[in-house]
C-alpha atoms as a PDB file:
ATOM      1  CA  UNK A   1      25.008 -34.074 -15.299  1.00  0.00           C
ATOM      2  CA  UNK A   2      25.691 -37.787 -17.177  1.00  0.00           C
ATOM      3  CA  UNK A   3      26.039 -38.535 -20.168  1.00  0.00           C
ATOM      4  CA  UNK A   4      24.100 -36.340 -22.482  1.00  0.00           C
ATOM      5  CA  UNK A   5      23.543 -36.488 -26.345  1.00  0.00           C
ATOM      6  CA  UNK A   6      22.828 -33.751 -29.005  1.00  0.00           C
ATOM      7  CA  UNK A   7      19.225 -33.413 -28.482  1.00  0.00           C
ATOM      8  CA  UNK A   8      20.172 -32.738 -25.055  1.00  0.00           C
ATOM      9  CA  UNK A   9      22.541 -30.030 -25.856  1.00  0.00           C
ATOM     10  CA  UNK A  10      20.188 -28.691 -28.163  1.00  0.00           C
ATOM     11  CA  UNK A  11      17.508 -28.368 -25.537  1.00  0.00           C
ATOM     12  CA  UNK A  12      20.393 -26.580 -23.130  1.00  0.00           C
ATOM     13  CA  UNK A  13      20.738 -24.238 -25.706  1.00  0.00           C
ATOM     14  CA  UNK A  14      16.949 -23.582 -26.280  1.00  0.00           C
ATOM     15  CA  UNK A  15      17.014 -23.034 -22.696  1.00  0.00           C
ATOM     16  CA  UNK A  16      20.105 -20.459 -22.982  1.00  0.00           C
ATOM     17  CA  UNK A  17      17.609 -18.441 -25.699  1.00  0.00           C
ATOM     18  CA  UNK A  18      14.796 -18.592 -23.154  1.00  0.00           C
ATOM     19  CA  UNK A  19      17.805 -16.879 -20.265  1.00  0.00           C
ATOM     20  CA  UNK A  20      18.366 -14.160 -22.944  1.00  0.00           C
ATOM     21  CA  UNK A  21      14.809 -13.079 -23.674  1.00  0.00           C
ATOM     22  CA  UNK A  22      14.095 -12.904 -20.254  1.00  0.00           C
ATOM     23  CA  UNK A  23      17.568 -10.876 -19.723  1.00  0.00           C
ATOM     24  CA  UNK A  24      16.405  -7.863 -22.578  1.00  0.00           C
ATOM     25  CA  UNK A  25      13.107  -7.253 -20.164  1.00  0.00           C
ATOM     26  CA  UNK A  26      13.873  -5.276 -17.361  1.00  0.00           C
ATOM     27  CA  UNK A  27      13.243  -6.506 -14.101  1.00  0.00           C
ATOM     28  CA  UNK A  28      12.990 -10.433 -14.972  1.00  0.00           C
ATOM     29  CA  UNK A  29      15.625 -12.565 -14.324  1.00  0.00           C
ATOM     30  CA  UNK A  30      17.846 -14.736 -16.891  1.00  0.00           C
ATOM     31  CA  UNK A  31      18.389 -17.014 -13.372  1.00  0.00           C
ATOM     32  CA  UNK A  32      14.386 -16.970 -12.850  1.00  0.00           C
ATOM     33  CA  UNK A  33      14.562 -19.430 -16.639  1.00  0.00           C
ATOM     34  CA  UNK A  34      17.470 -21.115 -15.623  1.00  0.00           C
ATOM     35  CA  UNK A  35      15.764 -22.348 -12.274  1.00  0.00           C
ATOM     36  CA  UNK A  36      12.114 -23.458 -13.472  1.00  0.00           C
ATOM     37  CA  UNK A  37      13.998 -25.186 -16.515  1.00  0.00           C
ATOM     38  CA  UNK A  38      16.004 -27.478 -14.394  1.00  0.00           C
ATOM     39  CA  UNK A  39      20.100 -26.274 -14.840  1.00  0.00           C
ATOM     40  CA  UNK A  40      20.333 -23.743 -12.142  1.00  0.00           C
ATOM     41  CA  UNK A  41      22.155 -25.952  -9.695  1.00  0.00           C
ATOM     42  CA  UNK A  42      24.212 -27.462 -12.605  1.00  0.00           C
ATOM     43  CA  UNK A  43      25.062 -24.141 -13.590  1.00  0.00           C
ATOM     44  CA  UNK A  44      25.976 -22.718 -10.446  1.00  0.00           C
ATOM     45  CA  UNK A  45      28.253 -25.592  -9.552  1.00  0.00           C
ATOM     46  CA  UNK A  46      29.725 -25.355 -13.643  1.00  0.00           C
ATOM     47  CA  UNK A  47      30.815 -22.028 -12.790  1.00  0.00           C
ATOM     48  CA  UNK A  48      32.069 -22.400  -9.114  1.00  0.00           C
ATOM     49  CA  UNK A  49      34.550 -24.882 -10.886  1.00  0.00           C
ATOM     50  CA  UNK A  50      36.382 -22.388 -12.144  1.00  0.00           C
ATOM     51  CA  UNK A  51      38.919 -21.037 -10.611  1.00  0.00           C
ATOM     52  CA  UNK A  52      43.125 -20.691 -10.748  1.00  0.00           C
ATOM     53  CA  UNK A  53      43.833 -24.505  -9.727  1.00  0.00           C
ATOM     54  CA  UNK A  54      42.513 -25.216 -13.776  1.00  0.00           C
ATOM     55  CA  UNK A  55      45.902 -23.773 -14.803  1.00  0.00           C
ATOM     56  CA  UNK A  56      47.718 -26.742 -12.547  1.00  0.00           C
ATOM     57  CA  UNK A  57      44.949 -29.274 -14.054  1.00  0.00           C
ATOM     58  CA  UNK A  58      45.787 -28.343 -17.607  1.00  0.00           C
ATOM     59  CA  UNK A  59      49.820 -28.393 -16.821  1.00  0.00           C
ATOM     60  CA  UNK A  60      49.286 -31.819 -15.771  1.00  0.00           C
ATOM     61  CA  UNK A  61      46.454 -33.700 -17.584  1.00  0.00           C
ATOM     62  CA  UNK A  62      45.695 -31.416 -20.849  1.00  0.00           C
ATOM     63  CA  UNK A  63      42.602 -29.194 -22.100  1.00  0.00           C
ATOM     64  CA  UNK A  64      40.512 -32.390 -22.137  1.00  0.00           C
ATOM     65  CA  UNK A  65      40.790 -32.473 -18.441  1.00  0.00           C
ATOM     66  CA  UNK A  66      40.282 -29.185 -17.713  1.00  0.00           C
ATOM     67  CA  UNK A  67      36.552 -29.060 -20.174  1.00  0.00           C
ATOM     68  CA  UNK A  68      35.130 -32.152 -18.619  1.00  0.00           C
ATOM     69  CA  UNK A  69      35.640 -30.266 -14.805  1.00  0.00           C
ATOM     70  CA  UNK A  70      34.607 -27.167 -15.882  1.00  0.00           C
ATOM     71  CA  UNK A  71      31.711 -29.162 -17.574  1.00  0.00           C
ATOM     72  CA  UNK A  72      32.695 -27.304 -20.962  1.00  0.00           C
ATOM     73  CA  UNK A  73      30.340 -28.820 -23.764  1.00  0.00           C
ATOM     74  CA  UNK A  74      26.705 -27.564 -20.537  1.00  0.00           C
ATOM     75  CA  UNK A  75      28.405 -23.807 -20.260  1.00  0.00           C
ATOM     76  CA  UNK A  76      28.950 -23.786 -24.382  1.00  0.00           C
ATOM     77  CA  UNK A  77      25.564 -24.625 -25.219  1.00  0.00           C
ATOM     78  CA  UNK A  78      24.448 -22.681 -22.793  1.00  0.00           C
ATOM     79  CA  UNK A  79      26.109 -19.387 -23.826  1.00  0.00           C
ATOM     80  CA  UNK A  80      25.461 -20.111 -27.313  1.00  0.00           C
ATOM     81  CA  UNK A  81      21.520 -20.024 -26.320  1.00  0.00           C
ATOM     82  CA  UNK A  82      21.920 -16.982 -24.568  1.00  0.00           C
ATOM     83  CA  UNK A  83      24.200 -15.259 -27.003  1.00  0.00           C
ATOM     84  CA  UNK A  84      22.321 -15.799 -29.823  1.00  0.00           C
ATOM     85  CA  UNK A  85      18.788 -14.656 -28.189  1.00  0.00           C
ATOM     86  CA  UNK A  86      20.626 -11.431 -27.184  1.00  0.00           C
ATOM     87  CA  UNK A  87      21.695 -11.216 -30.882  1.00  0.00           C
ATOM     88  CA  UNK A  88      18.319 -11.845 -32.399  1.00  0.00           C
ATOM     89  CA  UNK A  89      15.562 -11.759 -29.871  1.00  0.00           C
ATOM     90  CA  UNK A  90      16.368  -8.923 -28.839  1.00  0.00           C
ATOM     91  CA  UNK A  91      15.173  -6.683 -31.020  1.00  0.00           C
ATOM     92  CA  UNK A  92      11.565  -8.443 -31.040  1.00  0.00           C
ATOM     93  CA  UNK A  93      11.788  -8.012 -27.365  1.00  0.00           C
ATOM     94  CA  UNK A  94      12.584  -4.444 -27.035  1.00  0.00           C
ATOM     95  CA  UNK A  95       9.979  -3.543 -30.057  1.00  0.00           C
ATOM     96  CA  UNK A  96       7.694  -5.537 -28.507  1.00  0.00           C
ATOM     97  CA  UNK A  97       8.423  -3.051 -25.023  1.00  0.00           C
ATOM     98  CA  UNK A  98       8.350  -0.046 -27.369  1.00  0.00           C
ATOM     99  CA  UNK A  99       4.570  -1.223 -28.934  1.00  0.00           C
ATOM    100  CA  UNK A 100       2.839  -3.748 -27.274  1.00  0.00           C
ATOM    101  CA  UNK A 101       4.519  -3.553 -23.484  1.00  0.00           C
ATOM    102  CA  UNK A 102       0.943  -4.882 -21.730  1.00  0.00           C
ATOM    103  CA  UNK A 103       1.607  -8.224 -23.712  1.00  0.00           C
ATOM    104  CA  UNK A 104       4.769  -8.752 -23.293  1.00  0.00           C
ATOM    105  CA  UNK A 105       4.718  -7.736 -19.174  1.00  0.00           C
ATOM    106  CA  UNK A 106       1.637 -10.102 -19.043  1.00  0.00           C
ATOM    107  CA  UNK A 107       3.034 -12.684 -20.592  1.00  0.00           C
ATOM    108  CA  UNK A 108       6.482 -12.743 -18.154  1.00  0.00           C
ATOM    109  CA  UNK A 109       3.924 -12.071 -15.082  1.00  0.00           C
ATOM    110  CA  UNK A 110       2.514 -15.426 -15.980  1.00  0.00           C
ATOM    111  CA  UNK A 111       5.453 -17.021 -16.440  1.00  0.00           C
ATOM    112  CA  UNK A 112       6.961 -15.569 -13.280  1.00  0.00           C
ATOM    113  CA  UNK A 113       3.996 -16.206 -11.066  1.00  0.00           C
ATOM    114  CA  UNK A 114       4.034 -19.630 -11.818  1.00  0.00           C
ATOM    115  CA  UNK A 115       7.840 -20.095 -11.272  1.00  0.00           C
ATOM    116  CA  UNK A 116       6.831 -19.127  -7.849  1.00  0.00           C
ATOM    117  CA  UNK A 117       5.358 -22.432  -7.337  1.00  0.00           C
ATOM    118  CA  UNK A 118       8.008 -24.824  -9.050  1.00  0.00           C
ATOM    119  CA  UNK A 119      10.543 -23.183  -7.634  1.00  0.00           C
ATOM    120  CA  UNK A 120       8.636 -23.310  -4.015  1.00  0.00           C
ATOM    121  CA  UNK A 121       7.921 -26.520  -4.391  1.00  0.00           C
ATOM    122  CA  UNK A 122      11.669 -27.600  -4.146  1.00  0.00           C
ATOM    123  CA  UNK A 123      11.893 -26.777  -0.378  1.00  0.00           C
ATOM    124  CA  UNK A 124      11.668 -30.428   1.511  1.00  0.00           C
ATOM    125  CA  UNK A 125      10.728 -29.184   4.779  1.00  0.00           C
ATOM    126  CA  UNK A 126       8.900 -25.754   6.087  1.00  0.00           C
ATOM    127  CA  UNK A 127       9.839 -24.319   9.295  1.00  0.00           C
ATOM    128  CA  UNK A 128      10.076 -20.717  10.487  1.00  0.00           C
ATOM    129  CA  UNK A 129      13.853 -20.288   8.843  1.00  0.00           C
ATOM    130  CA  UNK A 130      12.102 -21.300   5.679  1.00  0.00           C
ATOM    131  CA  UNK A 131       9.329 -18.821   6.268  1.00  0.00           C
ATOM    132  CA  UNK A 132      11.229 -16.006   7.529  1.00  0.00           C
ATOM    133  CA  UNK A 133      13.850 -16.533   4.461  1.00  0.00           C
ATOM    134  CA  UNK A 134      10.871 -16.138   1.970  1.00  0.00           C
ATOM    135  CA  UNK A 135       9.434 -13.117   3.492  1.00  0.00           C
ATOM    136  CA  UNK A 136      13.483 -11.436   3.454  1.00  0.00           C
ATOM    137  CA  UNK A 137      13.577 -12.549  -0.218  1.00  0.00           C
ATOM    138  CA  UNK A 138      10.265 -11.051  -1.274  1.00  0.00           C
ATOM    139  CA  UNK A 139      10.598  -7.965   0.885  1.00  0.00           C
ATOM    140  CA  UNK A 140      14.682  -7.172  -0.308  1.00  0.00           C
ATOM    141  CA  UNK A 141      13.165  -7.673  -4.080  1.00  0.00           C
ATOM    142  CA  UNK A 142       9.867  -5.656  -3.637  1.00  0.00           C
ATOM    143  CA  UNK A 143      11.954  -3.105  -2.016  1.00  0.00           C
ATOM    144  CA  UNK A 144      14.732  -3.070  -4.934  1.00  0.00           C
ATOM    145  CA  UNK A 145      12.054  -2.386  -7.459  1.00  0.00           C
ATOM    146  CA  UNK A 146      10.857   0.397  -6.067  1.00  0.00           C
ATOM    147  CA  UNK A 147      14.311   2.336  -5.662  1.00  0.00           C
ATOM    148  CA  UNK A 148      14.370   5.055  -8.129  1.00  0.00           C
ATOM    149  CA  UNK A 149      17.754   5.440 -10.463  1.00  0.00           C
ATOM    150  CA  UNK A 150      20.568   7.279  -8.970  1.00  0.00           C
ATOM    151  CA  UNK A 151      22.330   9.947 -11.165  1.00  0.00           C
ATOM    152  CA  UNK A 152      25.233   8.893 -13.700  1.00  0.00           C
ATOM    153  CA  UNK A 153      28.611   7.670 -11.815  1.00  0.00           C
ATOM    154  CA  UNK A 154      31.776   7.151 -13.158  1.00  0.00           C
ATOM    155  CA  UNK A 155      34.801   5.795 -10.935  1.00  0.00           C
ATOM    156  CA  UNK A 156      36.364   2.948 -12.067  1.00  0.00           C
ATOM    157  CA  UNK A 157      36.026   1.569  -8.247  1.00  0.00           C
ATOM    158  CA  UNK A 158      32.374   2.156  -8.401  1.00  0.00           C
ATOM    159  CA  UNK A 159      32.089   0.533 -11.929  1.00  0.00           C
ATOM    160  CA  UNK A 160      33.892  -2.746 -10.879  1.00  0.00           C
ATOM    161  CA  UNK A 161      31.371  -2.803  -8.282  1.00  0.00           C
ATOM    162  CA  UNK A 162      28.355  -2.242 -10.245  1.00  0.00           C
ATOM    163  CA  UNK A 163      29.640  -5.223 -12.926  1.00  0.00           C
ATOM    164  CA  UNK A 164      29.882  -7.537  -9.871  1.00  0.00           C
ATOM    165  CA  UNK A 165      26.937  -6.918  -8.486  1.00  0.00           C
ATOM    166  CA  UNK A 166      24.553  -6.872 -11.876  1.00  0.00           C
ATOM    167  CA  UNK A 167      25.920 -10.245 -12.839  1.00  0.00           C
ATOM    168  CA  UNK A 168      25.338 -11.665  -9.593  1.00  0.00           C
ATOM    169  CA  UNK A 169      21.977  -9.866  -9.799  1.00  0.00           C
ATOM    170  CA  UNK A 170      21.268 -11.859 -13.331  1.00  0.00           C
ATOM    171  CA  UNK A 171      21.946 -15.389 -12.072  1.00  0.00           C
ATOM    172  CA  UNK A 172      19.637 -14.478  -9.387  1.00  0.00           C
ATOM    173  CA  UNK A 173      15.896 -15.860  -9.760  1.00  0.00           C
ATOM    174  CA  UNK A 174      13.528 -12.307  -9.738  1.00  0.00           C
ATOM    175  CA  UNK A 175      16.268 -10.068  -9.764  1.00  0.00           C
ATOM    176  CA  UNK A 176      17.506  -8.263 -13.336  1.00  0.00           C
ATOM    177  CA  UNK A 177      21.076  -7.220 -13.954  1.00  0.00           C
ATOM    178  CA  UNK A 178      20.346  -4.384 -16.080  1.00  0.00           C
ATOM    179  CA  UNK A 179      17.571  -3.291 -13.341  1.00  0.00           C
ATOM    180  CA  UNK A 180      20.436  -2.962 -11.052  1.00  0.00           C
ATOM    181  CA  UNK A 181      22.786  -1.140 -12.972  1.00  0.00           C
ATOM    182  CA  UNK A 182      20.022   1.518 -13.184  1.00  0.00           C
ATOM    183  CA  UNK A 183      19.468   1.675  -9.852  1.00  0.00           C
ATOM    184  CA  UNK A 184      23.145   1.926  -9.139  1.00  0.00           C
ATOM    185  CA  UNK A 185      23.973   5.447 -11.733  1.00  0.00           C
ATOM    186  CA  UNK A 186      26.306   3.213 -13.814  1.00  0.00           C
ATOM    187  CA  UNK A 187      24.305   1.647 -17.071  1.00  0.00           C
ATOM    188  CA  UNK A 188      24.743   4.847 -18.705  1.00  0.00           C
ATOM    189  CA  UNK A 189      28.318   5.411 -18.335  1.00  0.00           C
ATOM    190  CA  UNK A 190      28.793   1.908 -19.238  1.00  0.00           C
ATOM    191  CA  UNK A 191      26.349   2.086 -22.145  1.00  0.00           C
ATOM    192  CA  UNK A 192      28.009   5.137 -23.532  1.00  0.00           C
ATOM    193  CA  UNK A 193      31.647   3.120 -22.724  1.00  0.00           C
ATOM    194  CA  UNK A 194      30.571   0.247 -25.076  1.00  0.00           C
ATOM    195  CA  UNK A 195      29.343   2.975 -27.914  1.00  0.00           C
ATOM    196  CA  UNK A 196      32.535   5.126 -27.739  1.00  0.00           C
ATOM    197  CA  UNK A 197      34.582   1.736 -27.431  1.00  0.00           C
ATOM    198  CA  UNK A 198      36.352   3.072 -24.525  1.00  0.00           C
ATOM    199  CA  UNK A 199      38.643   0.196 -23.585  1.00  0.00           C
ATOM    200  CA  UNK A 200      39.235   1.300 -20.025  1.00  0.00           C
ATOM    201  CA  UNK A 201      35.926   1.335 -18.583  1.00  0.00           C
ATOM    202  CA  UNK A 202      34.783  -1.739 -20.279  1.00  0.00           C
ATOM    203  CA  UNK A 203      37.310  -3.741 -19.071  1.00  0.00           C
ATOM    204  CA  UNK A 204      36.847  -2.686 -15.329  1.00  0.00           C
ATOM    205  CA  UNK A 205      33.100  -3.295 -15.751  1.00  0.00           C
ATOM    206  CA  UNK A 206      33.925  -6.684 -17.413  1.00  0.00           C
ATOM    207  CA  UNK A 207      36.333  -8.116 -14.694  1.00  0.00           C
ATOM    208  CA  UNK A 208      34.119  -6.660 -11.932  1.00  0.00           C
ATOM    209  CA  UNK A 209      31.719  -9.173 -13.803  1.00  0.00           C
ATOM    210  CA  UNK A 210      34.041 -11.998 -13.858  1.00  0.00           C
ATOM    211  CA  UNK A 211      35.136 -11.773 -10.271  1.00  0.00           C
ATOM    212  CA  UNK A 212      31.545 -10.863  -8.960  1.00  0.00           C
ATOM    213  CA  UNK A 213      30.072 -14.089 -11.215  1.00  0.00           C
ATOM    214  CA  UNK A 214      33.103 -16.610  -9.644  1.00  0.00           C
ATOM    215  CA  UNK A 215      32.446 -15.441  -6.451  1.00  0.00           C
ATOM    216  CA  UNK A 216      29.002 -15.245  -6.305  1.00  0.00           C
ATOM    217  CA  UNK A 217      29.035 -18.545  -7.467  1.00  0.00           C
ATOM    218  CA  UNK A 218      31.286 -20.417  -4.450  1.00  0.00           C
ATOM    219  CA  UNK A 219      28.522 -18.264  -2.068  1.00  0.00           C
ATOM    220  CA  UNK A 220      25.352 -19.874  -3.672  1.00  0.00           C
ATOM    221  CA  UNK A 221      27.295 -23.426  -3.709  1.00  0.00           C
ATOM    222  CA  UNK A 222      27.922 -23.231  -0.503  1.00  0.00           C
ATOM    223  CA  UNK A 223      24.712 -22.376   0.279  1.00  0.00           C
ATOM    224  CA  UNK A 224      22.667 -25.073  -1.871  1.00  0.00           C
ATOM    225  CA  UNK A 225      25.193 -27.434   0.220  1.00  0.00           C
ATOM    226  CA  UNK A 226      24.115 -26.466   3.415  1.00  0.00           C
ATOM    227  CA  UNK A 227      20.922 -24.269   3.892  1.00  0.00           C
ATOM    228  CA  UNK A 228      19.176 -25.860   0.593  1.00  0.00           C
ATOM    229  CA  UNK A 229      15.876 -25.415   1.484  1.00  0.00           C
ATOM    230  CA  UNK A 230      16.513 -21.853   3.278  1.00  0.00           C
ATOM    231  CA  UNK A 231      18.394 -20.877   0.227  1.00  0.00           C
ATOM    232  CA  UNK A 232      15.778 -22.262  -2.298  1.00  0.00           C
ATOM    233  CA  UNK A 233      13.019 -20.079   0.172  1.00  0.00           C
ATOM    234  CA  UNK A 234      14.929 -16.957  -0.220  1.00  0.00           C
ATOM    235  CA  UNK A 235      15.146 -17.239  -4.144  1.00  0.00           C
ATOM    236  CA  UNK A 236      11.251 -17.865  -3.884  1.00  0.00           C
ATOM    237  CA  UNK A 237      11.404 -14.644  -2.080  1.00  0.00           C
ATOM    238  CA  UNK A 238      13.339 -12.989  -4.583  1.00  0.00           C
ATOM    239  CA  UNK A 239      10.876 -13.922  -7.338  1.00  0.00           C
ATOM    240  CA  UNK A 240       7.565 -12.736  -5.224  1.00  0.00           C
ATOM    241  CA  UNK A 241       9.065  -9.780  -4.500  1.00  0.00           C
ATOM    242  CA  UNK A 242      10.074  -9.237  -8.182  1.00  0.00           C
ATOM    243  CA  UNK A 243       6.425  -9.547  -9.365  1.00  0.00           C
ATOM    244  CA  UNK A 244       5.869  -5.925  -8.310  1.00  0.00           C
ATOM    245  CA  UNK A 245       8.371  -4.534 -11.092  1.00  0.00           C
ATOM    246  CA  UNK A 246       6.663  -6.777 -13.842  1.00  0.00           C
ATOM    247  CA  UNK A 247       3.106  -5.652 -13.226  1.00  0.00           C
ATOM    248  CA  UNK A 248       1.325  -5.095 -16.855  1.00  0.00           C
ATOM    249  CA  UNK A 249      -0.270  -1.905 -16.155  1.00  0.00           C
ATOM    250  CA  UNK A 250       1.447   1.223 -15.243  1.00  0.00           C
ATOM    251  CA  UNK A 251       1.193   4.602 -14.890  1.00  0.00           C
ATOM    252  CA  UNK A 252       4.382   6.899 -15.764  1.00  0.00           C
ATOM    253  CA  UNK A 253       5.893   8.926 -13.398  1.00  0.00           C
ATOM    254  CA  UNK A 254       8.908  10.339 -15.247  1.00  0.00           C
ATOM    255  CA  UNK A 255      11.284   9.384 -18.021  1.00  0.00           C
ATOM    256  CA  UNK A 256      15.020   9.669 -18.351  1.00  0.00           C
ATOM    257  CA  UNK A 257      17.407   9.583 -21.368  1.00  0.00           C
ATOM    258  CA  UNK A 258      20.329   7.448 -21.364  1.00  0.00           C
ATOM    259  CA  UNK A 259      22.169   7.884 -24.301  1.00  0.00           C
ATOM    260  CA  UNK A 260      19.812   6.115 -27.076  1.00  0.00           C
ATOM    261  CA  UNK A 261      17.841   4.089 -24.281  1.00  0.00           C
ATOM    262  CA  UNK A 262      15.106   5.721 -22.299  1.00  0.00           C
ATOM    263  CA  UNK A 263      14.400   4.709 -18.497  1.00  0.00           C
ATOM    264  CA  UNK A 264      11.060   5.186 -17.755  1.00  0.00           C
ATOM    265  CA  UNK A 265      10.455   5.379 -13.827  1.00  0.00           C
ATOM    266  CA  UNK A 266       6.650   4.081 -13.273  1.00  0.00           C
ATOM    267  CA  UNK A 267       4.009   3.257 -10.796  1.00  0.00           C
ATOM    268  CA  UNK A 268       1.525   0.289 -10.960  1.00  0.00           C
ATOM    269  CA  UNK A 269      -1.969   0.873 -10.879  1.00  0.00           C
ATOM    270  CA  UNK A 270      -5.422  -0.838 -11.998  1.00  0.00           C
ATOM    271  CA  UNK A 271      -6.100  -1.880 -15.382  1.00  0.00           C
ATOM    272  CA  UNK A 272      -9.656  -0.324 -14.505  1.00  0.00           C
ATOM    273  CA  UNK A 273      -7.506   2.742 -14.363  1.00  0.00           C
ATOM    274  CA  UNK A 274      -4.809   2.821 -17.105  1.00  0.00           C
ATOM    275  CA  UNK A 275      -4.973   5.446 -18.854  1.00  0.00           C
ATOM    276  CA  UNK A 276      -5.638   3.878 -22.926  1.00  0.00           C
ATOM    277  CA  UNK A 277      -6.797   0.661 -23.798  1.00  0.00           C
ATOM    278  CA  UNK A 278      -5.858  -2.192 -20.750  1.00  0.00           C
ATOM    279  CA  UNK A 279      -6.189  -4.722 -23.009  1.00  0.00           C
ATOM    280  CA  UNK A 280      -7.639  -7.291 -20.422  1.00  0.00           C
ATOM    281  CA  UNK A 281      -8.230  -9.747 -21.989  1.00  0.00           C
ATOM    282  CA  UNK A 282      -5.778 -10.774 -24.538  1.00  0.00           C
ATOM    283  CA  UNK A 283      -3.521  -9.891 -21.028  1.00  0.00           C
ATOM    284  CA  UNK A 284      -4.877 -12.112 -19.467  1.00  0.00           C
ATOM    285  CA  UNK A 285      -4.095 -14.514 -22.560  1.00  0.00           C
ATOM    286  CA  UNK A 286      -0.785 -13.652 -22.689  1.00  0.00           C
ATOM    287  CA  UNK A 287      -0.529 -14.356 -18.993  1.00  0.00           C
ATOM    288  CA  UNK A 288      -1.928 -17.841 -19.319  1.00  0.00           C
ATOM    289  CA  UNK A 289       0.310 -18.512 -21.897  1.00  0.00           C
ATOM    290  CA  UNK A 290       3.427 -17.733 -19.909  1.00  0.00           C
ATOM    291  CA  UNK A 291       2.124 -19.563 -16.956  1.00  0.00           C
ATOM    292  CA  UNK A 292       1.176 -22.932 -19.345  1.00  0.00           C
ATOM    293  CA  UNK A 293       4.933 -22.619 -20.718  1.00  0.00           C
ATOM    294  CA  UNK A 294       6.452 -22.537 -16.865  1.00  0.00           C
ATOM    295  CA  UNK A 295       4.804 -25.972 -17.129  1.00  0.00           C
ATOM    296  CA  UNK A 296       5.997 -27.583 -20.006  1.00  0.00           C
ATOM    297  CA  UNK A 297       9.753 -26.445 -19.633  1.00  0.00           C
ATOM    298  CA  UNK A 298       9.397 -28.034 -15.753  1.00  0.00           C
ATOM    299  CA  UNK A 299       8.287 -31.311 -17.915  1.00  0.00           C
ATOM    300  CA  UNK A 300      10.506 -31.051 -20.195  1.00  0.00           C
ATOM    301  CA  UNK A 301      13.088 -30.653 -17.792  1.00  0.00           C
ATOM    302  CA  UNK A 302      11.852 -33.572 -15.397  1.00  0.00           C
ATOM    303  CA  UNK A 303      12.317 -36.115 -18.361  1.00  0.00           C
ATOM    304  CA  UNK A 304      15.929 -37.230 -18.219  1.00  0.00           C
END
């Protein structure tokens, strides 16, 4: 972590913008930025440092203590990145998903693709754990995306579970939080919750979050601390296997109304066979541009 300056922070926050863009699209991964820009360990360990023995620690040596362990001034920036792209990129995303959707998936299928190789390129040593982790990754995510939504469900058991698990799901690389929470029956009760501001649900939903996020954290720790390169094979996994959701061209299936948002369930197919105007080849611009930018935030991120 050292010692880091204002540009620095600034750059941490650019990077928390980037983790919200990618969050609005689903089926790519706020975790996905946060690995091919160079934080994901730090932030993984940032938030595995939080936990009940803080409340001793700020008994006995103060706030100041308590933000340097919890490495307060990465996680603020950070946020503030991500909070502000959900507050303002947000709506360029999703009318960019409403009117020009080929673009925009091209442009996150380069980007993705090419994570593939930064983030693969992190493993040390290749061996048949290493293999076999990849192919689990890519064949758990492959297999998510093609799970079709379950109907609405609303028991506050069920709805702490689905909090844990999309937050764990959104500081996964490949893997999108809101993706899951379709898949699981519970974004529209928990969409219509936030609307209707009913207190109840939103604070189940919001500690399942919390818990699944600290918890999830201390796993993935762990993990990087003793099966790095198995770990970092499986999250290569995950983002292969996510590739399939993110596909520009797409034929639809069958659409469903939640609330004010609409879930459309697809199918990829051929550009040569999308039915309008494929749009190959300022796709494939877009692509290349999302694939050149995986490259410049890995150099950016390199430079200390």
């Amino acid at each position: 972590m050292g010692n880091r300056n204002l540009l620095d922070y600034i750059f941490i926050t650019l990077k928390g913008i980037a983790m919200g863009a990618a969050d609005v699209v689903p089926g790519v991964s706020g975790g996905t930025i946060a690995f091919i820009s160079g934080i994901y360990e730090e932030l993984i360990t940032s938030i595995n440092n939080i936990n009940l023995g803080l409340l001793k620690t700020l008994k006995d040596d103060g706030f100041k203590t308590v933000w340097a362990k919890v490495n307060g001034n990465f996680l603020l920036a950070l946020f503030t990145g991500i909070f502000i792209s959900l507050f303002s990129l947000a709506t360029l995303v999703s009318w960019l998903l409403e009117n020009e959707p080929i673009l925009l998936w091209s442009f996150f299928f380069g980007l993705v693709a090419a994570s593939v190789f930064f983030v693969g390129k992190e493993i040390q040593k290749w061996h048949l754990g290493t293999i076999s982790a990849l192919v689990i990754g890519a064949l758990i995510a492959f297999f998510i995306t093609t799970l079709p939504p379950n109907e609405n469900v609303d028991g506050l058991p069920f709805l702490f579970l689905s909090g844990a698990l999309a937050v764990c799901a959104m500081i996964l690389p490949g893997i999108s939080g809101a993706f899951i929470l379709v898949l699981l029956g519970s974004y529209k009760t928990i969409l219509d919750a936030v609307h209707e501001r009913d207190v109840k649900i939103v604070v189940t939903v919001g500690i399942g979050a919390i818990f699944g996020l600290l918890s999830f954290a201390k796993l993935l720790k762990w993990m990087f601390t003793n099966y790095k390169n198995i770990t970092l094979a499986l999250l290569t996994g995950f983002i292969v296997g996510s590739l399939n959701k993110i596909w520009p061209w797409k034929r639809i299936l069958e659409t469903k109304v939640y609330g004010d948002k609409t879930v459309i369930i697809d199918t990829n197919t051929s550009p040569l066979s999308y039915e309008g105007d494929p749009q190959i080849f300022y796709a494939i611009l877009a692509a290349l541009i999302g694939f050149s930018l995986i490259f410049i935030l890995e150099k950016t991120a390199s430079k200390k």
